[in-house]
Coordinates of C-alpha atoms in Angstrom, one line a residue:
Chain G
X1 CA -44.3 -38.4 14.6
X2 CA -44.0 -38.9 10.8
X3 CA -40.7 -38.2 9.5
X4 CA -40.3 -36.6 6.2
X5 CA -38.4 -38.4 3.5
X6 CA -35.5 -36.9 1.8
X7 CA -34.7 -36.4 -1.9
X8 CA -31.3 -37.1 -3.8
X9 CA -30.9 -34.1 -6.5
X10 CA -31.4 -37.0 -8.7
X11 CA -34.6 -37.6 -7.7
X12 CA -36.4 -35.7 -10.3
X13 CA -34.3 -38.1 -12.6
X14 CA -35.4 -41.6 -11.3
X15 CA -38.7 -40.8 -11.5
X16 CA -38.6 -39.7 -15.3
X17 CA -36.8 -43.2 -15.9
X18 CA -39.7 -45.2 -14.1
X19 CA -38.0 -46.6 -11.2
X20 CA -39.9 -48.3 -8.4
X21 CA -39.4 -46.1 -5.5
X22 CA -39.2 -47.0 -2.1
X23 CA -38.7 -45.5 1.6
X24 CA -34.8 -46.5 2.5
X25 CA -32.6 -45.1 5.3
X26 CA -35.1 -41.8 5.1
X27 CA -34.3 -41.3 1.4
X28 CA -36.7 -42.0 -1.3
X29 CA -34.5 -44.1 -3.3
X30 CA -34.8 -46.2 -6.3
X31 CA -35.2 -49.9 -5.9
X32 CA -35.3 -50.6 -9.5
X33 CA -35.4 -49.3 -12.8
X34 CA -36.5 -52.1 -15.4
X35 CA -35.2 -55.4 -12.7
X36 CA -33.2 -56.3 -10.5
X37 CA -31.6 -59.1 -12.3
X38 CA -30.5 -56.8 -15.4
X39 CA -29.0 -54.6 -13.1
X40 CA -27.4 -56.8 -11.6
X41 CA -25.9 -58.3 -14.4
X42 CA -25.2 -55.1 -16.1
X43 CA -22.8 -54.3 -13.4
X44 CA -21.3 -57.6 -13.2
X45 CA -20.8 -58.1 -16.8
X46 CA -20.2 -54.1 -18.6
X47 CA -21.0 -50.9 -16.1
X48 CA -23.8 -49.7 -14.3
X49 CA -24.4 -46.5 -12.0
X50 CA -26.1 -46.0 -8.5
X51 CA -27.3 -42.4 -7.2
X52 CA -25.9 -43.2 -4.2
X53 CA -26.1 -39.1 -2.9
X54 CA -27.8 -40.5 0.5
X55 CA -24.4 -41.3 2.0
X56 CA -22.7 -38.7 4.3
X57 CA -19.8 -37.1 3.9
X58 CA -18.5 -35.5 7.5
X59 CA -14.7 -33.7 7.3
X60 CA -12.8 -33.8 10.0
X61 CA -10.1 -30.9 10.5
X62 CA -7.9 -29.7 13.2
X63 CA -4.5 -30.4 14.8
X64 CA -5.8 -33.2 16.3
X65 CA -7.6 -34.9 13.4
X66 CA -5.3 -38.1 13.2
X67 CA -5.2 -38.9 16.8
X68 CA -9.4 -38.2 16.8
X69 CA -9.7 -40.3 13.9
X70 CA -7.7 -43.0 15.4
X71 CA -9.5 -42.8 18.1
X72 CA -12.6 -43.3 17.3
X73 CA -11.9 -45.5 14.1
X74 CA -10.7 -49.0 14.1
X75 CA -8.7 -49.3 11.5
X76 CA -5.2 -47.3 11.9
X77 CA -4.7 -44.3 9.8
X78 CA -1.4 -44.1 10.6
X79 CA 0.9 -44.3 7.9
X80 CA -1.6 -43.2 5.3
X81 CA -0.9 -41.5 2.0
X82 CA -3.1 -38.4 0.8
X83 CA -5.4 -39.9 -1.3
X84 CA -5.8 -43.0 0.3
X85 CA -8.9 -44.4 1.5
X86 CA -9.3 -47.3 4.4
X87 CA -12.2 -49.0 5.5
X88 CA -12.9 -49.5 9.4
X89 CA -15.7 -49.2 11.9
X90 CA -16.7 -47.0 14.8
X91 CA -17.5 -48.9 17.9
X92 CA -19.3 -48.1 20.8
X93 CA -17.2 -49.5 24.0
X94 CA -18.6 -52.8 24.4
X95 CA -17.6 -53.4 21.0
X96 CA -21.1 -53.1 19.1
X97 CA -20.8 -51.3 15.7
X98 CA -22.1 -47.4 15.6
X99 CA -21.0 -47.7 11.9
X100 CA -18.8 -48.8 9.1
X101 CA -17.4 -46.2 7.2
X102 CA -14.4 -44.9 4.8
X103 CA -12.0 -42.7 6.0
X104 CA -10.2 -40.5 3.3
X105 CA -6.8 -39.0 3.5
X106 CA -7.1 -35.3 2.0
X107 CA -4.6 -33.5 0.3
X108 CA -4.3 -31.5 2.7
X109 CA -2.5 -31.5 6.3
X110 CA -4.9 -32.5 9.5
X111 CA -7.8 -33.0 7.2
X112 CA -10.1 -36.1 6.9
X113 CA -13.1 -36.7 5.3
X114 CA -15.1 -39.8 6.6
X115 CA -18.1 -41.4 4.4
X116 CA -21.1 -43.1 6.8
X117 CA -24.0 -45.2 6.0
X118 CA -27.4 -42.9 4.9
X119 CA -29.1 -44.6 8.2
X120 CA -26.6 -43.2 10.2
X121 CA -25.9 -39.9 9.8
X122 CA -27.4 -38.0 13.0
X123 CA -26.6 -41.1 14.9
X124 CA -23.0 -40.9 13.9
X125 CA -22.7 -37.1 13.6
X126 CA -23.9 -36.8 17.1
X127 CA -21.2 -39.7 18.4
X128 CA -18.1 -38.1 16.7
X129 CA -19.1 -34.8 18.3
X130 CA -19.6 -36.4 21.6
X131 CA -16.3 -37.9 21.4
X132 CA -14.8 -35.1 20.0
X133 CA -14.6 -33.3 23.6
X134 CA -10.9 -32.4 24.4
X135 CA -9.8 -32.7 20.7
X136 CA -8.8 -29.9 19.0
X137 CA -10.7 -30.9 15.9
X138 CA -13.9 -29.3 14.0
X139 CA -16.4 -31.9 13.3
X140 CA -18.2 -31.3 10.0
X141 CA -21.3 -32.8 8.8
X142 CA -21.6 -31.9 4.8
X143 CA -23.8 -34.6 3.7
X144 CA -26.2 -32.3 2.3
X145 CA -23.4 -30.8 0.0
X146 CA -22.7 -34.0 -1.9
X147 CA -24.3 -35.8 -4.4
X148 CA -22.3 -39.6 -5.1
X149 CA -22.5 -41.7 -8.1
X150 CA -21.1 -45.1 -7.8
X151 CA -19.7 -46.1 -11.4
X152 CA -19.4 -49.7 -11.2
X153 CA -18.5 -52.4 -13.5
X154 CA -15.8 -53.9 -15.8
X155 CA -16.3 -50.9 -18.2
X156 CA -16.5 -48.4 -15.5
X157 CA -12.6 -47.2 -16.4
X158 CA -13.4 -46.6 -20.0
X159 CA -16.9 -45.2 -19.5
X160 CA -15.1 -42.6 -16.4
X161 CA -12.6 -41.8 -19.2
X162 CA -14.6 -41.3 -22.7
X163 CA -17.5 -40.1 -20.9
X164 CA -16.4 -37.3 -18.6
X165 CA -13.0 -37.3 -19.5
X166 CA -11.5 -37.8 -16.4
X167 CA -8.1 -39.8 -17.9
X168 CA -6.0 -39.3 -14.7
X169 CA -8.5 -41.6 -12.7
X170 CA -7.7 -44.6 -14.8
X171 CA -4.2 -44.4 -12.8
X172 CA -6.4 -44.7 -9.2
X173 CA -5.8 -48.0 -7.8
X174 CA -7.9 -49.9 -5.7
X175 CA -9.1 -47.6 -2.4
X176 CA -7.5 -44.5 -3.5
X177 CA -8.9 -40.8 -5.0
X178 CA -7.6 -37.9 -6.9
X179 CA -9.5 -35.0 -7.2
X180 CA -10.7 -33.0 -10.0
X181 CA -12.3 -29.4 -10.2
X182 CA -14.6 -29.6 -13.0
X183 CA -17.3 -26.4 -13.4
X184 CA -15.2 -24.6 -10.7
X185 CA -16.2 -27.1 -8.2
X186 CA -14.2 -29.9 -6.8
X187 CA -14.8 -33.5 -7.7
X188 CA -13.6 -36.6 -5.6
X189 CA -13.0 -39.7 -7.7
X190 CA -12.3 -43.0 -5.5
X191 CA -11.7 -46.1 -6.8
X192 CA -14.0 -47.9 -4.4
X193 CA -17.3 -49.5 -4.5
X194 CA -19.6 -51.6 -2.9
X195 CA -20.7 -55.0 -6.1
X196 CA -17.3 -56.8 -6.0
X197 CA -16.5 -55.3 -9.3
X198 CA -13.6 -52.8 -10.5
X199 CA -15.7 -49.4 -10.4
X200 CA -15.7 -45.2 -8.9
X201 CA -17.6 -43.7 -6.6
X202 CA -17.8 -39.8 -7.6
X203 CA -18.3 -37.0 -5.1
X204 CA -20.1 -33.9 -6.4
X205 CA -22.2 -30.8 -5.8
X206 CA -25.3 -32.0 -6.2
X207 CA -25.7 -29.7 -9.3
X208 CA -22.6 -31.2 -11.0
X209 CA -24.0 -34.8 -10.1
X210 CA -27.3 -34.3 -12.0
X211 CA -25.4 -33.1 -14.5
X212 CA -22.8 -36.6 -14.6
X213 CA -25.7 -38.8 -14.3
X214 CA -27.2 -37.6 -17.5
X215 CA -24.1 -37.6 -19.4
X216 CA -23.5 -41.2 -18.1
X217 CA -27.4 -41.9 -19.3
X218 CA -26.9 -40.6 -22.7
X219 CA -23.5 -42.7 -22.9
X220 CA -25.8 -45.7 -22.2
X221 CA -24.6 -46.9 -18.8
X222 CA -27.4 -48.8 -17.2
X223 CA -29.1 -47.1 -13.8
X224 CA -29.3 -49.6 -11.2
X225 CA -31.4 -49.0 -7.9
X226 CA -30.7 -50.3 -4.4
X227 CA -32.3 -53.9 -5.1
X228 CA -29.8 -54.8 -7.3
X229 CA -26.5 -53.2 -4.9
X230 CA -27.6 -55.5 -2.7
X231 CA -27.7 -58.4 -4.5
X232 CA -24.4 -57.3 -6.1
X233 CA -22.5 -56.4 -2.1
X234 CA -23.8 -59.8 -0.9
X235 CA -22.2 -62.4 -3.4
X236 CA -19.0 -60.1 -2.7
X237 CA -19.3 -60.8 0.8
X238 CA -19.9 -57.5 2.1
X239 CA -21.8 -56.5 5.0
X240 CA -24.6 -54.0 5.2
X241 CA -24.8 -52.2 8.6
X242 CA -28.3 -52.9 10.1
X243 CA -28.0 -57.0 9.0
X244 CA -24.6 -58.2 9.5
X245 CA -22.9 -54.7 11.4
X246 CA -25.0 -53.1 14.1
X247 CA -25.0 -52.2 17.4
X248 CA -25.6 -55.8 18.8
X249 CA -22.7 -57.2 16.1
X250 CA -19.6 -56.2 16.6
X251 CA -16.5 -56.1 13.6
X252 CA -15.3 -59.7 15.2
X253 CA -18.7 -61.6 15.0
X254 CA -18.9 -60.3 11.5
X255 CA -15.1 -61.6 10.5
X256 CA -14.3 -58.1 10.0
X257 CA -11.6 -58.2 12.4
X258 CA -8.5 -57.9 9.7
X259 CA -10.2 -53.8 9.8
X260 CA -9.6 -53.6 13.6
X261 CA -6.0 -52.7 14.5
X262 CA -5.0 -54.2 18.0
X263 CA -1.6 -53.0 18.0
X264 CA -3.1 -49.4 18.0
X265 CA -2.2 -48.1 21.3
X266 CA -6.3 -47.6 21.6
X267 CA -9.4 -47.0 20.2
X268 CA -13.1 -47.0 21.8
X269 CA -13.9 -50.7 21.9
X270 CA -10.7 -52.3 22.0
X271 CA -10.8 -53.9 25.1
X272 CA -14.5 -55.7 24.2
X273 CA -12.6 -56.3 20.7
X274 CA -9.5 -57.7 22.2
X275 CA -11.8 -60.1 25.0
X276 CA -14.3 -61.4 21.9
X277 CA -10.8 -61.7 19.9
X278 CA -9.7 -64.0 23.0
X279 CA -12.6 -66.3 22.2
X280 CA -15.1 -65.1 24.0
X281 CA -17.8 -64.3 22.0
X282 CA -21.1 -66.4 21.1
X283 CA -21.8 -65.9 17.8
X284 CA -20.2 -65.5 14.3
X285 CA -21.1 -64.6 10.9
X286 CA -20.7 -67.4 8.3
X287 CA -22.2 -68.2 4.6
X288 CA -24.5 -71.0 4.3
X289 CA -25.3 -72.6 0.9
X290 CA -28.3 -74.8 0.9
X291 CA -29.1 -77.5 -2.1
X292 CA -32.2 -76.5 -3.1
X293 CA -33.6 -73.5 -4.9
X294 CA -35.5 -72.1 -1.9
X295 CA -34.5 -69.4 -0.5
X296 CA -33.0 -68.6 3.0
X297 CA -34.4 -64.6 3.9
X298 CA -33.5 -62.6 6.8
X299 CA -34.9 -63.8 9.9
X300 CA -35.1 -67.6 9.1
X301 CA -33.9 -69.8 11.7
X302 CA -30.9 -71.5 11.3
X303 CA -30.9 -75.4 13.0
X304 CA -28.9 -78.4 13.3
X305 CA -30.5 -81.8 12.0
X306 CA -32.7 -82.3 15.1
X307 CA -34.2 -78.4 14.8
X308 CA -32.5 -76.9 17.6
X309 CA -32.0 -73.3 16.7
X310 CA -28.5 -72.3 16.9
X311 CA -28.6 -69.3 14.9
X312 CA -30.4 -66.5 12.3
X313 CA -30.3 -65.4 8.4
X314 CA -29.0 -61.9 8.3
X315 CA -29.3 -61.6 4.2
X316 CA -30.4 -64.4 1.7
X317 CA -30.9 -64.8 -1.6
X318 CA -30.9 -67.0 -4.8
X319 CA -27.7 -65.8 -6.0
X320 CA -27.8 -64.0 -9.7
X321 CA -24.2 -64.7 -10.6
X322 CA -23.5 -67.8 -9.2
X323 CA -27.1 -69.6 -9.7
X324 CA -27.2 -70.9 -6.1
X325 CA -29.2 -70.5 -3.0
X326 CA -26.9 -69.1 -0.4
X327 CA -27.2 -66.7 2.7
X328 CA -25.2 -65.0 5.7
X329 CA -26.2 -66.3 9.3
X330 CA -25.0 -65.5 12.7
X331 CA -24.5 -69.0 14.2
X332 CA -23.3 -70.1 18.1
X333 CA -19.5 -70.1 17.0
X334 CA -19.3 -74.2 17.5
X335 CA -20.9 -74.3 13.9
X336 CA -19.0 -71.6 12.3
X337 CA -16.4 -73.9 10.3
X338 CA -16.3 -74.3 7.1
X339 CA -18.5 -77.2 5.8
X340 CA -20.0 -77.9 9.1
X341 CA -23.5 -79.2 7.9
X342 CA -26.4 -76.4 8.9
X343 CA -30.7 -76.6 8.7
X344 CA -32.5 -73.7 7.3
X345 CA -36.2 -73.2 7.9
X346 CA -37.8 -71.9 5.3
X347 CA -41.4 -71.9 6.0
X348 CA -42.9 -75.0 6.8
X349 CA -39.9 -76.9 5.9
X350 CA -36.1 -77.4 6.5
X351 CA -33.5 -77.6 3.7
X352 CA -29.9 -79.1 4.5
X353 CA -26.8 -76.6 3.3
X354 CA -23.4 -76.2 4.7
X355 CA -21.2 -73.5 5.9
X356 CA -18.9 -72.0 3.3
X357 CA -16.9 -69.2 2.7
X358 CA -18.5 -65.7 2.8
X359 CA -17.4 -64.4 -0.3
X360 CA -19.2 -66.2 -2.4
X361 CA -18.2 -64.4 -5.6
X362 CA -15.0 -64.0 -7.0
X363 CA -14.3 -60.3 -7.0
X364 CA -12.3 -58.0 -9.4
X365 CA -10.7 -55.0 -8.0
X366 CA -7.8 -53.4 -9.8
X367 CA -5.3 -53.7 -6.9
Chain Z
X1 CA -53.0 -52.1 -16.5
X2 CA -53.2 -55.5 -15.2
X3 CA -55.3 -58.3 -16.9
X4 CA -58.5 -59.8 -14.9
X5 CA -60.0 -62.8 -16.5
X6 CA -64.3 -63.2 -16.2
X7 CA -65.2 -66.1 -15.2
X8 CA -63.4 -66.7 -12.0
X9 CA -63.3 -66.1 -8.8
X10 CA -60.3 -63.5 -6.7
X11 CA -59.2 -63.2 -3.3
X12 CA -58.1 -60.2 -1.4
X13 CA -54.7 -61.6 -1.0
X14 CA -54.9 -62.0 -5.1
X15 CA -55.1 -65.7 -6.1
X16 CA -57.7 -66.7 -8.5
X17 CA -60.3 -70.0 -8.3
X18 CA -61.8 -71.8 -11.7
X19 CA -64.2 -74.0 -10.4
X20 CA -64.4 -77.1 -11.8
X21 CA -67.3 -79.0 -10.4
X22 CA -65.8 -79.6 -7.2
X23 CA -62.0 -79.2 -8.1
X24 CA -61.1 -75.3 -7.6
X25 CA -58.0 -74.6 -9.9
X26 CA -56.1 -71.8 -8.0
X27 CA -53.3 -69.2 -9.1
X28 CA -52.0 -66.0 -8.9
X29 CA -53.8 -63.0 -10.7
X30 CA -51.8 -61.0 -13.4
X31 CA -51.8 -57.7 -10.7
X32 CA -50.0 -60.5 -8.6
X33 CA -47.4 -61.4 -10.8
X34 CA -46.2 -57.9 -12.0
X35 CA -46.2 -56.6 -8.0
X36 CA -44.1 -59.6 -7.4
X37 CA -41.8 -58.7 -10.9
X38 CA -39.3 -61.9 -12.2
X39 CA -40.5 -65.0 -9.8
X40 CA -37.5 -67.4 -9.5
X41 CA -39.1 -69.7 -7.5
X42 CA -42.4 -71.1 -6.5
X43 CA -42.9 -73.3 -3.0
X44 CA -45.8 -75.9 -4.0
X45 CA -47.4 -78.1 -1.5
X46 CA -47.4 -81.9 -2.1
X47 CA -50.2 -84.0 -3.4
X48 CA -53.0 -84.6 -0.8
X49 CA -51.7 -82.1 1.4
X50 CA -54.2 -80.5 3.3
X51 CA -55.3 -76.8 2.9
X52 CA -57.4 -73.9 4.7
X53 CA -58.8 -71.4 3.6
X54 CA -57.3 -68.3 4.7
X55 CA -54.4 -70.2 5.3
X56 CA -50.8 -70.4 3.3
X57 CA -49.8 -73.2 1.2
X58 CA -47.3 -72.0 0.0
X59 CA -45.0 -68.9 -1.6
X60 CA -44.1 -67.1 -4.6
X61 CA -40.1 -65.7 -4.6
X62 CA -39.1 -63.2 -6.7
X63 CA -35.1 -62.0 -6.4
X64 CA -36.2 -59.8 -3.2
X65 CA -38.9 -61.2 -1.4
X66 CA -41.0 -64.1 -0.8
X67 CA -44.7 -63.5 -0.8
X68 CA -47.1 -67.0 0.8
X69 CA -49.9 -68.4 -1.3
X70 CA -53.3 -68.1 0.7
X71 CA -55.4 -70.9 -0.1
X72 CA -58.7 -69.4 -1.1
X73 CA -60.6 -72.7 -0.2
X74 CA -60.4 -75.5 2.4
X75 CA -59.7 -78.8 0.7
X76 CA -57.6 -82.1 -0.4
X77 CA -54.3 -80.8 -2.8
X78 CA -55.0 -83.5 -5.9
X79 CA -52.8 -81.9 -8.4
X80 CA -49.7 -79.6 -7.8
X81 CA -48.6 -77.7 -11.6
X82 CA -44.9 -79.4 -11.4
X83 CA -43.6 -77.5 -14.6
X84 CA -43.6 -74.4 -12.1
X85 CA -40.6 -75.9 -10.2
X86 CA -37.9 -75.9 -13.1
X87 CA -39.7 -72.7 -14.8
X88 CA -41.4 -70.2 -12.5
X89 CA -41.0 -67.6 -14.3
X90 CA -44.0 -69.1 -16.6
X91 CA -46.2 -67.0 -14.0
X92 CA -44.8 -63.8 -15.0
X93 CA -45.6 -65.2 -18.8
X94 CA -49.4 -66.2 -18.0
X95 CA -50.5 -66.0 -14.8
X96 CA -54.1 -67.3 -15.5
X97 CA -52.4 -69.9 -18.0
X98 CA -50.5 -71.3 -15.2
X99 CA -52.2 -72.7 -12.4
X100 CA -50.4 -73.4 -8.9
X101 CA -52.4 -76.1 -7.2
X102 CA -55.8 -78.3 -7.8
X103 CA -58.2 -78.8 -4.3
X104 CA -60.7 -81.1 -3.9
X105 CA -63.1 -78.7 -2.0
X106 CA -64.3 -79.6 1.0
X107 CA -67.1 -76.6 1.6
X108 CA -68.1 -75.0 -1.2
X109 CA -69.8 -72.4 0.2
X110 CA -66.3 -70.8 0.8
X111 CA -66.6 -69.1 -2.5
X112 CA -69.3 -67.4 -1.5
X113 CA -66.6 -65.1 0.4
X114 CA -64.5 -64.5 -2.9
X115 CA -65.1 -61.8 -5.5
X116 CA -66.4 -61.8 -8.8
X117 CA -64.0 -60.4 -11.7
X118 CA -65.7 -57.0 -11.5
X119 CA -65.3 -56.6 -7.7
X120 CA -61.7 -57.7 -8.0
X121 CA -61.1 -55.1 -11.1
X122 CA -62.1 -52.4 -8.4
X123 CA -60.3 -54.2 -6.1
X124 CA -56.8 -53.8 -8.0
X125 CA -57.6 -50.4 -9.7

């Protein structure tokens, strides 16, 4: 059965601009608009903007909202302020990832509002429902409600604040939101992001998103499509559900385990959390850098000297910012230290590199 | 609208051959070069490698993807363009200006399989 693909309300938009489009998570979405290397560097250097209106948005209401959320979230919301955001992951019980997420604090009591991965939605809609049996909590899927622009980039403060006047958000910290009602209709403004750079994402309707894209356009902040967030969420050392998160890769085998709260009294997955924690687990994500320009692409075997396999590219690239061939690879965890010396195959030859530290760019939140 | 040059020969997979008595000169066509966008990175063969027809020798990287060189003709690698490996991005500039690899052809008849700049032009269109 064909599946038809979904449009952003700034669809219309992309096209006029020229971008390359492309199927992605059942969205046609902009890959780029001129390339991805401007894009890129546009963010990293003054501000760029993403329609990033495929991401779902499902609220979570009901007496039992914390405890539910806790439940089925591995991070511990416990404690947290309104208008604070934390990152986590849903697990399935043996630990495998159903998704990475945010989970907002609202404004008001018993009310959460959780943002998934575009890939994910009816997965994860139908597993928070399922789980949601004997809570007294409403499950609400309002992804097709929301448009998101992520505002992202060194400028991204001054651009928010000259261009649509939203002053109070230059106060946001890192991970945290205000809202703002702006044509009658409430706006979320998080300071969050996914390039390793200072920046917003802004929640809309999707008629008052099309209508902040083209006053961001007309201000001259560069549209950037999803060739360019990747490029940008890698050097940060981010991972991207489906390569280095996904039902097979749990939070620990990723290094994400500083987002799964043990001392929670529990949460689905724990117990395969707390056993992989224990050391037993057979592979880990690391960062290879290799010395030549090649470069290492998803898939590529990763070997030792003698060309045993002992482990797999998950993202790769020839890094814009840092000018340097580097990659993440799930490897057997015996070659997971830093600077242990690791083979890529690229094609019909092998190129030496070395583990190093996953974040491979220096990022600049606003803490 | 992407540039095809008369006078030489195209493959399906895109490369181009100038034939020089029996020394094809092969690159990539300009349709080639703008599907690809910015190339940061060409994978050449060595001298006196051998290549196949049909077969890779070889790949083209651009910041998202890689994308192998098919050899259009079976041969002895005698020359390999070496300014490609500090600037690749000279393929983006001129694609038909900048050849990849020289072959010392082994058959010859294997053009016979490869299009003419007309076919290729309806090819791309």
């Amino acid at each position: 059965m064909e599946e038809k693909l979904l449009i952003t309300p700034l669809y219309d938009s992309h096209v006029a601009l020229g971008a390359k489009m492309s199927p992605f998570a059942g969205f046609m979405m902009p890959i780029q608009y001129t390339n991805i290397t401007d894009e890129h560097n546009a963010v990293r250097h003054h501000v760029g903007m993403f329609d990033v209106s495929h991401m779902g948005e499902v609220f979570i209401t009901g007496p039992d909202a914390e405890k539910f959320v806790n439940h089925i979230f591995t991070n511990d919301i416990r404690g947290m302020k309104d208008g604070q955001v934390l990152y986590g992951m849903m697990l399935y019980p043996d630990g495998g990832t159903v998704d990475d997420l945010l989970v907002y604090k609202e404004f008001v009591p018993d009310c959460y509002l959780l943002v998934i991965n575009a890939a994910n939605i009816a997965k994860d809609y139908a597993w928070m429902q399922e789980q949601a049996k004997g809570y007294a909590v409403t499950v609400d899927n309002q992804s097709d409600n929301w448009g998101q622009i992520a505002l992202q980039g060194p400028d991204a403060e001054k651009t928010l604040v000259s261009v649509l006047g939203m002053q109070e958000a230059a106060d946001l910290t890192f991970y945290t939101y205000r809202d703002f009602t702006v044509g009658g209709k409430r706006v979320i403004v998080s300071r969050t992001g996914y390039t390793g750079e200072d920046g917003f994402e802004i929640y809309a309707t999707p008629e008052q998103t099309v209508l902040f894209w083209k006053q961001l356009l007309e201000a001259g902040v560069t549209p950037c499509g999803l060739g360019c967030r990747d490029t940008l969420r890698f050097e940060a050392g981010l991972p991207l559900y489906g390569d280095e998160l996904s039902a097979d890769i749990s939070p620990v085998m990723a290094g994400l385990g500083m987002f799964c709260k043990m001392d929670k009294e529990e949460f689905i997955g724990k117990e395969a959390l707390a056993d992989q924690k224990a050391g037993n687990i057979v592979r880990k994500l690391v960062g290879i850098e290799i010395e030549d320009k090649a470069i290492p692409r998803a898939g590529y075997p990763v070997e030792l000297e003698d060309g045993t396999e002992v482990g797999i590219v998950t993202t790769g690239y020839h890094s814009i910012s840092l000018d340097k061939s580097i990659c993440f690879a799930l490897v057997d965890k015996a070659y997971a230290a830093l600077d242990t010396p690791l083979w890529i195959h690229i094609r019909k030859k092998t190129f030496p590199g070395k583990v190093v530290k996953k974040r491979f760019y220096q990022t600049n939140y606003k803490k | 609208m992407s540039k095809v040059l008369e006078g030489l020969l195209y493959s399906e997979s895109h490369e181009w051959v100038k034939v020089e008595g029996d020394i094809a000169v092969v690159g990539v066509s300009d349709f080639a070069q703008k599907e690809m966008g910015n190339i940061t990175y060409v994978d050449l063969p060595d001298v006196e490698d051998e290549v196949e027809a049909g077969e890779d020798f070889g790949a083209l990287e651009s910041v998202k993807a890689a994308s192998d060189l098919i050899s259009p003709v079976s041969g002895e690698v005698v020359e390999v363009n070496e300014a490609l490996e500090d600037e690749p991005e000279l393929i983006n500039q001129d694609a038909y200006e900048n050849w990849i690899i020289k072959v010392r052809m082994s058959d010859k008849a294997e053009l016979d399989a490869l299009m003419d700049a007309a076919a290729y032009k309806n090819m791309t269109e």
